[in-house]
Tab-separated table of C-alpha atoms and ligand atoms in Angstrom:
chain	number	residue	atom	x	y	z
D	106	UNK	CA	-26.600	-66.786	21.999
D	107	UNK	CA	-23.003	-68.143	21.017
D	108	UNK	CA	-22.486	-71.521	22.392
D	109	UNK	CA	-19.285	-71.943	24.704
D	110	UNK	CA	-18.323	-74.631	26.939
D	111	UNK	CA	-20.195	-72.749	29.464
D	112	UNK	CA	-23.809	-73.776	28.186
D	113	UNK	CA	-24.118	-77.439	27.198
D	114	UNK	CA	-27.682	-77.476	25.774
D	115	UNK	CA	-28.819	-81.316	24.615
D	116	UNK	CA	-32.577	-82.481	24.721
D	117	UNK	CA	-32.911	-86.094	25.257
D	118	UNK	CA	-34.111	-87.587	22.726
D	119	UNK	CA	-37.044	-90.382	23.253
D	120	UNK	CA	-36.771	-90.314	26.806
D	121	UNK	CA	-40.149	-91.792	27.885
D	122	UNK	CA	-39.242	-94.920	25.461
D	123	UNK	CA	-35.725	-95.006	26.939
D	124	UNK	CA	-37.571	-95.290	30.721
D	125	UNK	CA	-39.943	-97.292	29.657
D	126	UNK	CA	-36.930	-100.357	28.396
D	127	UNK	CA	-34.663	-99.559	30.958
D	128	UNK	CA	-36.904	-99.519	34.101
D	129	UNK	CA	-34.644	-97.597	36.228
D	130	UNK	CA	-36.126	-98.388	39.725
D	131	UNK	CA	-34.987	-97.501	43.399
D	132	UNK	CA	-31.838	-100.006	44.310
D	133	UNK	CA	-31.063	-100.824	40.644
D	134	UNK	CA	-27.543	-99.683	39.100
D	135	UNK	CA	-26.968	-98.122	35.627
D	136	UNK	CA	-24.298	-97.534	33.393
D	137	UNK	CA	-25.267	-94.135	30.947
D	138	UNK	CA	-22.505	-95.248	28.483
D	139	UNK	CA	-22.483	-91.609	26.328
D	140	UNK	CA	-23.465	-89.363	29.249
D	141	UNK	CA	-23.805	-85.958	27.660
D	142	UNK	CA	-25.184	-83.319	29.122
D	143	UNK	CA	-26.699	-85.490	31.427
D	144	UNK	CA	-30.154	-85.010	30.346
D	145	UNK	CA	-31.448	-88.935	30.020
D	146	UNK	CA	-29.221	-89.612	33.093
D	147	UNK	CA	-31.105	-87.078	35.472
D	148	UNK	CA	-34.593	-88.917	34.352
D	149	UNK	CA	-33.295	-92.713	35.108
D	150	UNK	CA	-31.658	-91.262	38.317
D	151	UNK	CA	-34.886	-89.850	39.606
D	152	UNK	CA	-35.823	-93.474	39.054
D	153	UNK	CA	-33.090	-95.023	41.009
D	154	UNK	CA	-33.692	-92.999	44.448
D	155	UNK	CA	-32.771	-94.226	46.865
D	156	UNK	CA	-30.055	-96.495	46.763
D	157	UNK	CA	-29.348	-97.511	43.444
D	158	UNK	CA	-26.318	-95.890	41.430
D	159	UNK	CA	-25.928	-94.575	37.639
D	160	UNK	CA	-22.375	-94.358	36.494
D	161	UNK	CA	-22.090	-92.131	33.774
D	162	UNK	CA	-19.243	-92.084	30.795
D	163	UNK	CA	-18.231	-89.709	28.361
D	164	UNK	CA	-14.504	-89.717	26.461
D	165	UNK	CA	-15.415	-85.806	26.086
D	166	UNK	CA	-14.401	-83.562	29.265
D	167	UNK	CA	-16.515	-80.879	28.000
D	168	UNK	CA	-19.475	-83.266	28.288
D	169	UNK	CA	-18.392	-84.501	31.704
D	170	UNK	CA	-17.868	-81.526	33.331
D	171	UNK	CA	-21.552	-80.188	32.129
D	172	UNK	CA	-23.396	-83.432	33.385
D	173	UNK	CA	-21.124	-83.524	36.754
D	174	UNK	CA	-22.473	-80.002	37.452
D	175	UNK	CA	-25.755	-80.869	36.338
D	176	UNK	CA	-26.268	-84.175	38.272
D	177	UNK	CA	-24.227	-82.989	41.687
D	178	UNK	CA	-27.295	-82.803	43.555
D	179	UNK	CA	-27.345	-86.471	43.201
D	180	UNK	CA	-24.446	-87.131	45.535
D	181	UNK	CA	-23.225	-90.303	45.317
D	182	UNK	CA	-25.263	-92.088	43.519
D	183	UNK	CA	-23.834	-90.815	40.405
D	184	UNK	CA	-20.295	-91.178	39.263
D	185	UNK	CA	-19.345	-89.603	36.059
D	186	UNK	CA	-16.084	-91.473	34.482
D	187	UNK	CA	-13.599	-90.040	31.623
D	188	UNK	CA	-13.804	-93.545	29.438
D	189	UNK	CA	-14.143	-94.484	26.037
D	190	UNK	CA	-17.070	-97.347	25.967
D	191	UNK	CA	-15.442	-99.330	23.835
D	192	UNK	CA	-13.701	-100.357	27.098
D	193	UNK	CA	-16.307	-101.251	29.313
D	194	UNK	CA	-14.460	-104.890	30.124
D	195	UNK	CA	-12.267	-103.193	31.552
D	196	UNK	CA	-13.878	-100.390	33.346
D	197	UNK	CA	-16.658	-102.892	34.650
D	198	UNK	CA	-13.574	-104.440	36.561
D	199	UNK	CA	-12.270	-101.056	37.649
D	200	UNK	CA	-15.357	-100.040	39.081
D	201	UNK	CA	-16.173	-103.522	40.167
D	202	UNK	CA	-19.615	-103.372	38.205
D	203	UNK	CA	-20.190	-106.747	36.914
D	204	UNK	CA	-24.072	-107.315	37.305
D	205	UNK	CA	-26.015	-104.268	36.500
D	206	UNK	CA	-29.557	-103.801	35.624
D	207	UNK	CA	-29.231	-101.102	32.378
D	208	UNK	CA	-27.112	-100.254	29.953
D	209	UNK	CA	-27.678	-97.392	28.030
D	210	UNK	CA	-26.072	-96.246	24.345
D	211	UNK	CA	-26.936	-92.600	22.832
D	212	UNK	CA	-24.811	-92.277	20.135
D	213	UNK	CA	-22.922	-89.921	18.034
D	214	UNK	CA	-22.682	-86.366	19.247
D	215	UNK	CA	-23.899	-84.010	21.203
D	216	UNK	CA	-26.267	-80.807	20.131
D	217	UNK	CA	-23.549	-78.882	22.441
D	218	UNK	CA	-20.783	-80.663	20.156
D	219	UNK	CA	-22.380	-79.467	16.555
D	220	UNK	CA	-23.064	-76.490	18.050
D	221	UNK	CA	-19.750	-75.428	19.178
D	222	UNK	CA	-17.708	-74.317	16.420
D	223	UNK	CA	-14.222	-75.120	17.750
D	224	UNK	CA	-15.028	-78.373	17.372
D	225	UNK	CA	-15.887	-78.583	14.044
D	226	UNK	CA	-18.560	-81.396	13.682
D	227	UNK	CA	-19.881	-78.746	11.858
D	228	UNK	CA	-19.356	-77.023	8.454
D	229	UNK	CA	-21.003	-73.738	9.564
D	230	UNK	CA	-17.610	-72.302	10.794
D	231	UNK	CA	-14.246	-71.659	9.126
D	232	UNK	CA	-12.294	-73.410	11.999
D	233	UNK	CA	-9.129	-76.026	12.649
D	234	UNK	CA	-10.898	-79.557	11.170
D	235	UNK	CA	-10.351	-81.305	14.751
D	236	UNK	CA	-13.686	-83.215	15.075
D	237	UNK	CA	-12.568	-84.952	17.636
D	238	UNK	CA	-14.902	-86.358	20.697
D	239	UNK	CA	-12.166	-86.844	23.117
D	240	UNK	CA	-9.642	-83.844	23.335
D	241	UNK	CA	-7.223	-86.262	24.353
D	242	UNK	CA	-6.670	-88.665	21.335
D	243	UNK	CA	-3.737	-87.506	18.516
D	244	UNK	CA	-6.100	-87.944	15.168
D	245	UNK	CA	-7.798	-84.804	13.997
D	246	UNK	CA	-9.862	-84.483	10.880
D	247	UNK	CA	-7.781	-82.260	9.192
D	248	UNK	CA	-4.689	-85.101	10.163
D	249	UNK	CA	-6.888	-88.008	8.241
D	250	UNK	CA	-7.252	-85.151	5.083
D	251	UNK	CA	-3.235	-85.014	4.828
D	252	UNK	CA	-2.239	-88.246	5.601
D	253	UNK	CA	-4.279	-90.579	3.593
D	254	UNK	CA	-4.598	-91.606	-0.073
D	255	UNK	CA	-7.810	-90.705	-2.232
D	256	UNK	CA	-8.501	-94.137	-2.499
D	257	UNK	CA	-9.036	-93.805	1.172
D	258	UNK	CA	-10.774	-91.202	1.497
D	259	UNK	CA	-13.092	-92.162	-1.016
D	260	UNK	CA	-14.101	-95.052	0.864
D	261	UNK	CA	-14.279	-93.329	4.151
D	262	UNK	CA	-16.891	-90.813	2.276
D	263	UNK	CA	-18.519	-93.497	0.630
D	264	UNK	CA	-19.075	-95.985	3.493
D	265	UNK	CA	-19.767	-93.329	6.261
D	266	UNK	CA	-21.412	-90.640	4.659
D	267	UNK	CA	-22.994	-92.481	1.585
D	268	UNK	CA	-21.592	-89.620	-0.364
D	269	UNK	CA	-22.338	-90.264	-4.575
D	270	UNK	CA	-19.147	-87.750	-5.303
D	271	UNK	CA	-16.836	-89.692	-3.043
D	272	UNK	CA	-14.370	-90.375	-5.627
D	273	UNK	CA	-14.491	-86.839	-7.045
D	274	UNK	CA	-14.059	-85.198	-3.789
D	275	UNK	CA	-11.297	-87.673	-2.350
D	276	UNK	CA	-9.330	-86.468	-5.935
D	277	UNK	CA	-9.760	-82.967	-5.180
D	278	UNK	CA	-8.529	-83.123	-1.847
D	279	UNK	CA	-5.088	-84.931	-3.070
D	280	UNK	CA	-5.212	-82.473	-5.571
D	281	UNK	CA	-5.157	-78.930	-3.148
D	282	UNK	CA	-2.786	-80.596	-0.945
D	283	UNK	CA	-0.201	-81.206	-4.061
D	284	UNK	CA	-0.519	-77.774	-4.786
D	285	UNK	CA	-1.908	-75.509	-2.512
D	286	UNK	CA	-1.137	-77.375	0.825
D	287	UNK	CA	-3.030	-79.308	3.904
D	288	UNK	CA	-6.241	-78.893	4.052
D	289	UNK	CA	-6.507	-78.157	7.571
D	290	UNK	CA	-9.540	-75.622	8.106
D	291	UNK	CA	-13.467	-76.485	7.234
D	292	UNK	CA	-13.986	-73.590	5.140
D	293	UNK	CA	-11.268	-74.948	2.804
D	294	UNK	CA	-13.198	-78.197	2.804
D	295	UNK	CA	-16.683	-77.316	2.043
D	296	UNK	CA	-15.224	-75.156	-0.995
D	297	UNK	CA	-13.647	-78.073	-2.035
D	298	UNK	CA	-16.496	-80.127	-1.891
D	299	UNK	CA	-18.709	-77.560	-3.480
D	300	UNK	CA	-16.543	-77.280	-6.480
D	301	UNK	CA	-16.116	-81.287	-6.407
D	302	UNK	CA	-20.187	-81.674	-6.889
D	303	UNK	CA	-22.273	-80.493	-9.486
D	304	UNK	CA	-24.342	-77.738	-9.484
D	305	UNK	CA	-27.399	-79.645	-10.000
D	306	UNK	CA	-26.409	-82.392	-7.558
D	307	UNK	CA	-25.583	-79.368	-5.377
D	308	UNK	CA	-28.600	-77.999	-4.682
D	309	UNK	CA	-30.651	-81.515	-3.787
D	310	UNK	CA	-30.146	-82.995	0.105
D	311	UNK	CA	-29.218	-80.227	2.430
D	312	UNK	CA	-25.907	-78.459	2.900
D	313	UNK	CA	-23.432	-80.421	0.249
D	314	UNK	CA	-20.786	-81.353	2.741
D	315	UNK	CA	-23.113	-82.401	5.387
D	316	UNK	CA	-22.270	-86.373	4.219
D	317	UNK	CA	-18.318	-85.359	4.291
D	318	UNK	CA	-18.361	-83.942	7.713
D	319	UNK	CA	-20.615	-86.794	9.262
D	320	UNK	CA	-18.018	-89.241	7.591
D	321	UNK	CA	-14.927	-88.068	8.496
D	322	UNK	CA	-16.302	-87.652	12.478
D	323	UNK	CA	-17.515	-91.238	12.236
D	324	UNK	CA	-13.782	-92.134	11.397
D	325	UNK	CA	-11.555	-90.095	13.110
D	326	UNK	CA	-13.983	-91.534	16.202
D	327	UNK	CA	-13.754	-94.961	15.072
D	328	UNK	CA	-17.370	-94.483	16.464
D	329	UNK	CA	-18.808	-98.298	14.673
D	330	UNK	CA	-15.692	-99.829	15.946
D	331	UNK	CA	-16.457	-98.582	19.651
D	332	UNK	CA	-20.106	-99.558	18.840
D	333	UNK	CA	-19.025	-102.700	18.018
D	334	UNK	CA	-16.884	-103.596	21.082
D	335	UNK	CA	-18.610	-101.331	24.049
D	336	UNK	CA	-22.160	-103.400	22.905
D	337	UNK	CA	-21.036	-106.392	23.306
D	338	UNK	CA	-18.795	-106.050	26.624
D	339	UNK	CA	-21.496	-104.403	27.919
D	340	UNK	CA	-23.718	-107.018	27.290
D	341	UNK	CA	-21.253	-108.886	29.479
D	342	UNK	CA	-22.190	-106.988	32.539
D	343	UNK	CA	-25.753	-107.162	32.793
D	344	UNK	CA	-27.246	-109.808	35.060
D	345	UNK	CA	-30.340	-112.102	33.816
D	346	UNK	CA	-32.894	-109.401	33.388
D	347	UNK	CA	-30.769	-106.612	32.950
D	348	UNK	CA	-31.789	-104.725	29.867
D	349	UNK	CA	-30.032	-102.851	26.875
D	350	UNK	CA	-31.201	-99.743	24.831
D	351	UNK	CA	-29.179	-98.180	22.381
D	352	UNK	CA	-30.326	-95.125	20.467
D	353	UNK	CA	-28.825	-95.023	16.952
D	354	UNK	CA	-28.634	-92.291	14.632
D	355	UNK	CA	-27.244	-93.828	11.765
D	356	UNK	CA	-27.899	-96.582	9.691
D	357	UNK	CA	-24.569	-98.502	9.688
D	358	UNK	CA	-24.865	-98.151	13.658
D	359	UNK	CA	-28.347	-99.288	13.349
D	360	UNK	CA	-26.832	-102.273	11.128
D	361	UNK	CA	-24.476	-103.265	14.161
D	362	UNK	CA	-26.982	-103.271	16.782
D	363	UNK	CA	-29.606	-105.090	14.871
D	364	UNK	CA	-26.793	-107.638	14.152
D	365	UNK	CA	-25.331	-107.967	17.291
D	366	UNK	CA	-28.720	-108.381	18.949
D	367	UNK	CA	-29.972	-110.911	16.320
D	368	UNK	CA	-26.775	-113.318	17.064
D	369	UNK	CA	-27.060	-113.102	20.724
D	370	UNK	CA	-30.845	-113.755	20.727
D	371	UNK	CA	-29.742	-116.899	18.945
D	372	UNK	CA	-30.140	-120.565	20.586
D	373	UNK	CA	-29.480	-124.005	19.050
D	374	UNK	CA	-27.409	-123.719	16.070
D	375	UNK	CA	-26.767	-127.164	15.312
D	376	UNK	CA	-27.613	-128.436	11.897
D	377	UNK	CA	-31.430	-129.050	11.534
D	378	UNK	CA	-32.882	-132.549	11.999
D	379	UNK	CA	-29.667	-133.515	15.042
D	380	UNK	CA	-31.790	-135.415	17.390
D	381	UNK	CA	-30.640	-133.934	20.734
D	382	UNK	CA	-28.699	-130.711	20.364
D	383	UNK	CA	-24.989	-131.014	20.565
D	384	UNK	CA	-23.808	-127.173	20.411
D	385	UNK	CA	-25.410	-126.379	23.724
D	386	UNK	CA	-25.944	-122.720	22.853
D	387	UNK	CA	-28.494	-120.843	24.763
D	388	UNK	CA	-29.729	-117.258	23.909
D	389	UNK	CA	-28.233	-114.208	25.850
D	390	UNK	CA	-30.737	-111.711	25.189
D	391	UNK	CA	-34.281	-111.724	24.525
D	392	UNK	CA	-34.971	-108.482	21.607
D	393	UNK	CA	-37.622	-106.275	23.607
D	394	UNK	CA	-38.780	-104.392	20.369
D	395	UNK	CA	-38.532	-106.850	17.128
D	396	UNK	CA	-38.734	-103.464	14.994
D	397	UNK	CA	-37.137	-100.380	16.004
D	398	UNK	CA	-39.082	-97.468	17.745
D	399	UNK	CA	-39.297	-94.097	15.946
D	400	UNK	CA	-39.992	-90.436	17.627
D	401	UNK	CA	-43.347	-89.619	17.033
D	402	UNK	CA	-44.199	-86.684	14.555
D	403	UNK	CA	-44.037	-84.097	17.454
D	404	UNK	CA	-40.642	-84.770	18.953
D	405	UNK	CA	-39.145	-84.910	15.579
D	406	UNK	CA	-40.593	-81.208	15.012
D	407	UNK	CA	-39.407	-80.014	18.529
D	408	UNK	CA	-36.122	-81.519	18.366
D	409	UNK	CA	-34.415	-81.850	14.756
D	410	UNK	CA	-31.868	-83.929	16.072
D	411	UNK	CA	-34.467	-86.935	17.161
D	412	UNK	CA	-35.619	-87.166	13.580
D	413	UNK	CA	-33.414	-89.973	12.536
D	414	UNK	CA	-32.903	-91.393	15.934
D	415	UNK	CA	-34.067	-95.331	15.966
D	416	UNK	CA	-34.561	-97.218	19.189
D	417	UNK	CA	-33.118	-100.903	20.452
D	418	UNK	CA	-33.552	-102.566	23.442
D	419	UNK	CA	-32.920	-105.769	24.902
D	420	UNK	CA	-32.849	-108.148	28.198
D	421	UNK	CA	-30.428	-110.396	29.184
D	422	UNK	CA	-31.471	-114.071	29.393
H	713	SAM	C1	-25.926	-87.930	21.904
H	713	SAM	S1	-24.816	-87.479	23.149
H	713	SAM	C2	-25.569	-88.085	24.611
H	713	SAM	C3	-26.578	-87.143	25.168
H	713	SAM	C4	-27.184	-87.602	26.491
H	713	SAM	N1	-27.925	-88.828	26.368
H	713	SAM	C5	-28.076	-86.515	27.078
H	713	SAM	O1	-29.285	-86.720	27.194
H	713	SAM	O2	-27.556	-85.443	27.406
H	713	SAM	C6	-23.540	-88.638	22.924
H	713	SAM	C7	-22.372	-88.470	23.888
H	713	SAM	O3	-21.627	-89.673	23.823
H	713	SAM	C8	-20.259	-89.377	23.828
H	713	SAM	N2	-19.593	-90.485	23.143
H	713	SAM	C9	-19.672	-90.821	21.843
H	713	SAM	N3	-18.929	-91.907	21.595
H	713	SAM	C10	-18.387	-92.274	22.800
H	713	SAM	C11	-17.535	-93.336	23.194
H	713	SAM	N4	-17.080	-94.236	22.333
H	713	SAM	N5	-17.211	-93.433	24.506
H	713	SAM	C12	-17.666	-92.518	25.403
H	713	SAM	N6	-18.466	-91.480	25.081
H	713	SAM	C13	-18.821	-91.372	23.789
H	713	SAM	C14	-20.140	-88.045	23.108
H	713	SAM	O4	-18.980	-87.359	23.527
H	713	SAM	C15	-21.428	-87.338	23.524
H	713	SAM	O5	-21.218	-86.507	24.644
């Protein structure tokens, strides 16, 4: 079946972990920060019956349109909000939520997102290089491939995608647009990037431009600077108890929760052997799982896209 915007088809990934962090309960209000198609947010609503609220956001329309059908049954205790959560100061104050009890983070994209070939977070099609998660925003993929130098592309490929040929491919790239002009459609890209690699490279770890593709999404998103902000303003808005789980797909996003969650679990930083402390800093959170949690074996088999999902979660102090 082709995939349109018609049929958003996600499967939650790790769900009974994700309830079993959050403790969505009846009265208790949630914030769903990458909403989806709505799939973990109809579990934790069943939780919050009656009278607590989950407020769901998504910076893709697509997304929000498929989890407001989805989730209408639940009247209004679900609000679905067109926001980037990298501003959730901000919206917190909008939607005056300022104490909740869960915060939840499922990053990256969406299975209806890879699979839907207009918007290219995939190399299967020969389509426009958009990649981007909210329709709205000026930067397309195929933008970032004219407008910057190899230099930086090579360290977009390298840092995001951990791609060995980075420099090779970035050259390339320069190259074509020189002679034959912007490269502006995947199909042009993945031949570049197959002639960029070796053939022996070439046939070791999956599809060759898989690494390319993931890296240029991650930056036309800015998806670790979001990460970086939305995490810790949302931190900001739970109230003592409130808890934090953030799915991560990635290991650089992995890198930023770990981080962020090891500095706010933090106390007393004053210089060992002060005899009363003098900095006065107290912990914000309390880390709930001092490893992260995998998928087990099964879900990984049912559901590719859980295989490299890790698990965070945290309360507030
Ligand atoms: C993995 S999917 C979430 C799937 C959802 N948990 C479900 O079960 O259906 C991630 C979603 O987050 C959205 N997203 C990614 N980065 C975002 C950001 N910075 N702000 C808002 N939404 C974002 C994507 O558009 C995508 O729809």
């Amino acid at each position: 079946m082709a995939v349109g915007r018609g049929n958003f088809r996600h499967t939650p990934v790790m769900l009974e972990a994700v309830l079993k962090f959050l403790q969505p309960a009846p009265g208790k209000i949630i914030i769903d920060a990458t909403l989806g198609g709505g799939g973990h947010a109809a579990a934790i609503l069943k939780q919050l019956l009656p009278a607590g609220k989950l407020v769901g956001l998504d910076c893709d329309l697509d997304a929000l349109q498929a989890a407001q059908s989805r989730l209408a049954s639940f009247g209004g205790a679900f609000q679905a909000v067109k926001a980037n959560f990298r501003d959730l100061a901000e919206i917190g104050q909008q939607l005056g939520l300022a104490a909740i009890d869960g915060l939840l983070f499922d990053l990256g994209v969406s299975s209806y997102q890879l699979d839907y070939p207009a918007r290219v977070f995939s190399y299967r099609d020969d389509v426009f290089l958009d990649m981007r998660m909210d329709q709205t925003l000026s930067q397309t993929a195929a933008g970032l491939l004219a407008e910057l130098s190899a230099e930086q592309l090579a360290k977009i490929f390298r840092t995001y995608g951990e791609e060995r040929w980075a420099r090779r491919i970035a050259s390339l790239i320069v190259k074509y647009r020189r002679i034959r002009g912007p490269v502006a459609r995947s199909g042009q890209l993945v031949e570049i990037i197959r002639e960029a690699i070796p053939a022996p490279a070439r046939r070791r770890g999956g599809h060759p431009a898989k690494r390319v593709f993931q890296a240029l999404r991650i930056a036309v998103n800015k998806e670790l600077d979001n990460l970086i902000n939305g995490l810790s303003q949302g931190i900001k808005l739970l109230k003592p108890g409130g808890r934090v789980v953030v799915l991560a797909y990635h290991s650089l996003e992995d890198e930023i929760v770990k981080k962020q969650f090891r500095e706010k679990s933090q106390g007393c930083i004053c210089p060992p052997g002060m005899p009363v402390c003098g900095c006065g800093k107290k912990p914000l959170l309390k880390i709930l799982t001092k490893k992260p949690f995998f998928p087990g074996e099964e879900e990984s088999a049912r559901n590719p896209r859980a295989k490299s999902a890790r698990l965070r979660a945290a309360e507030k102090s």
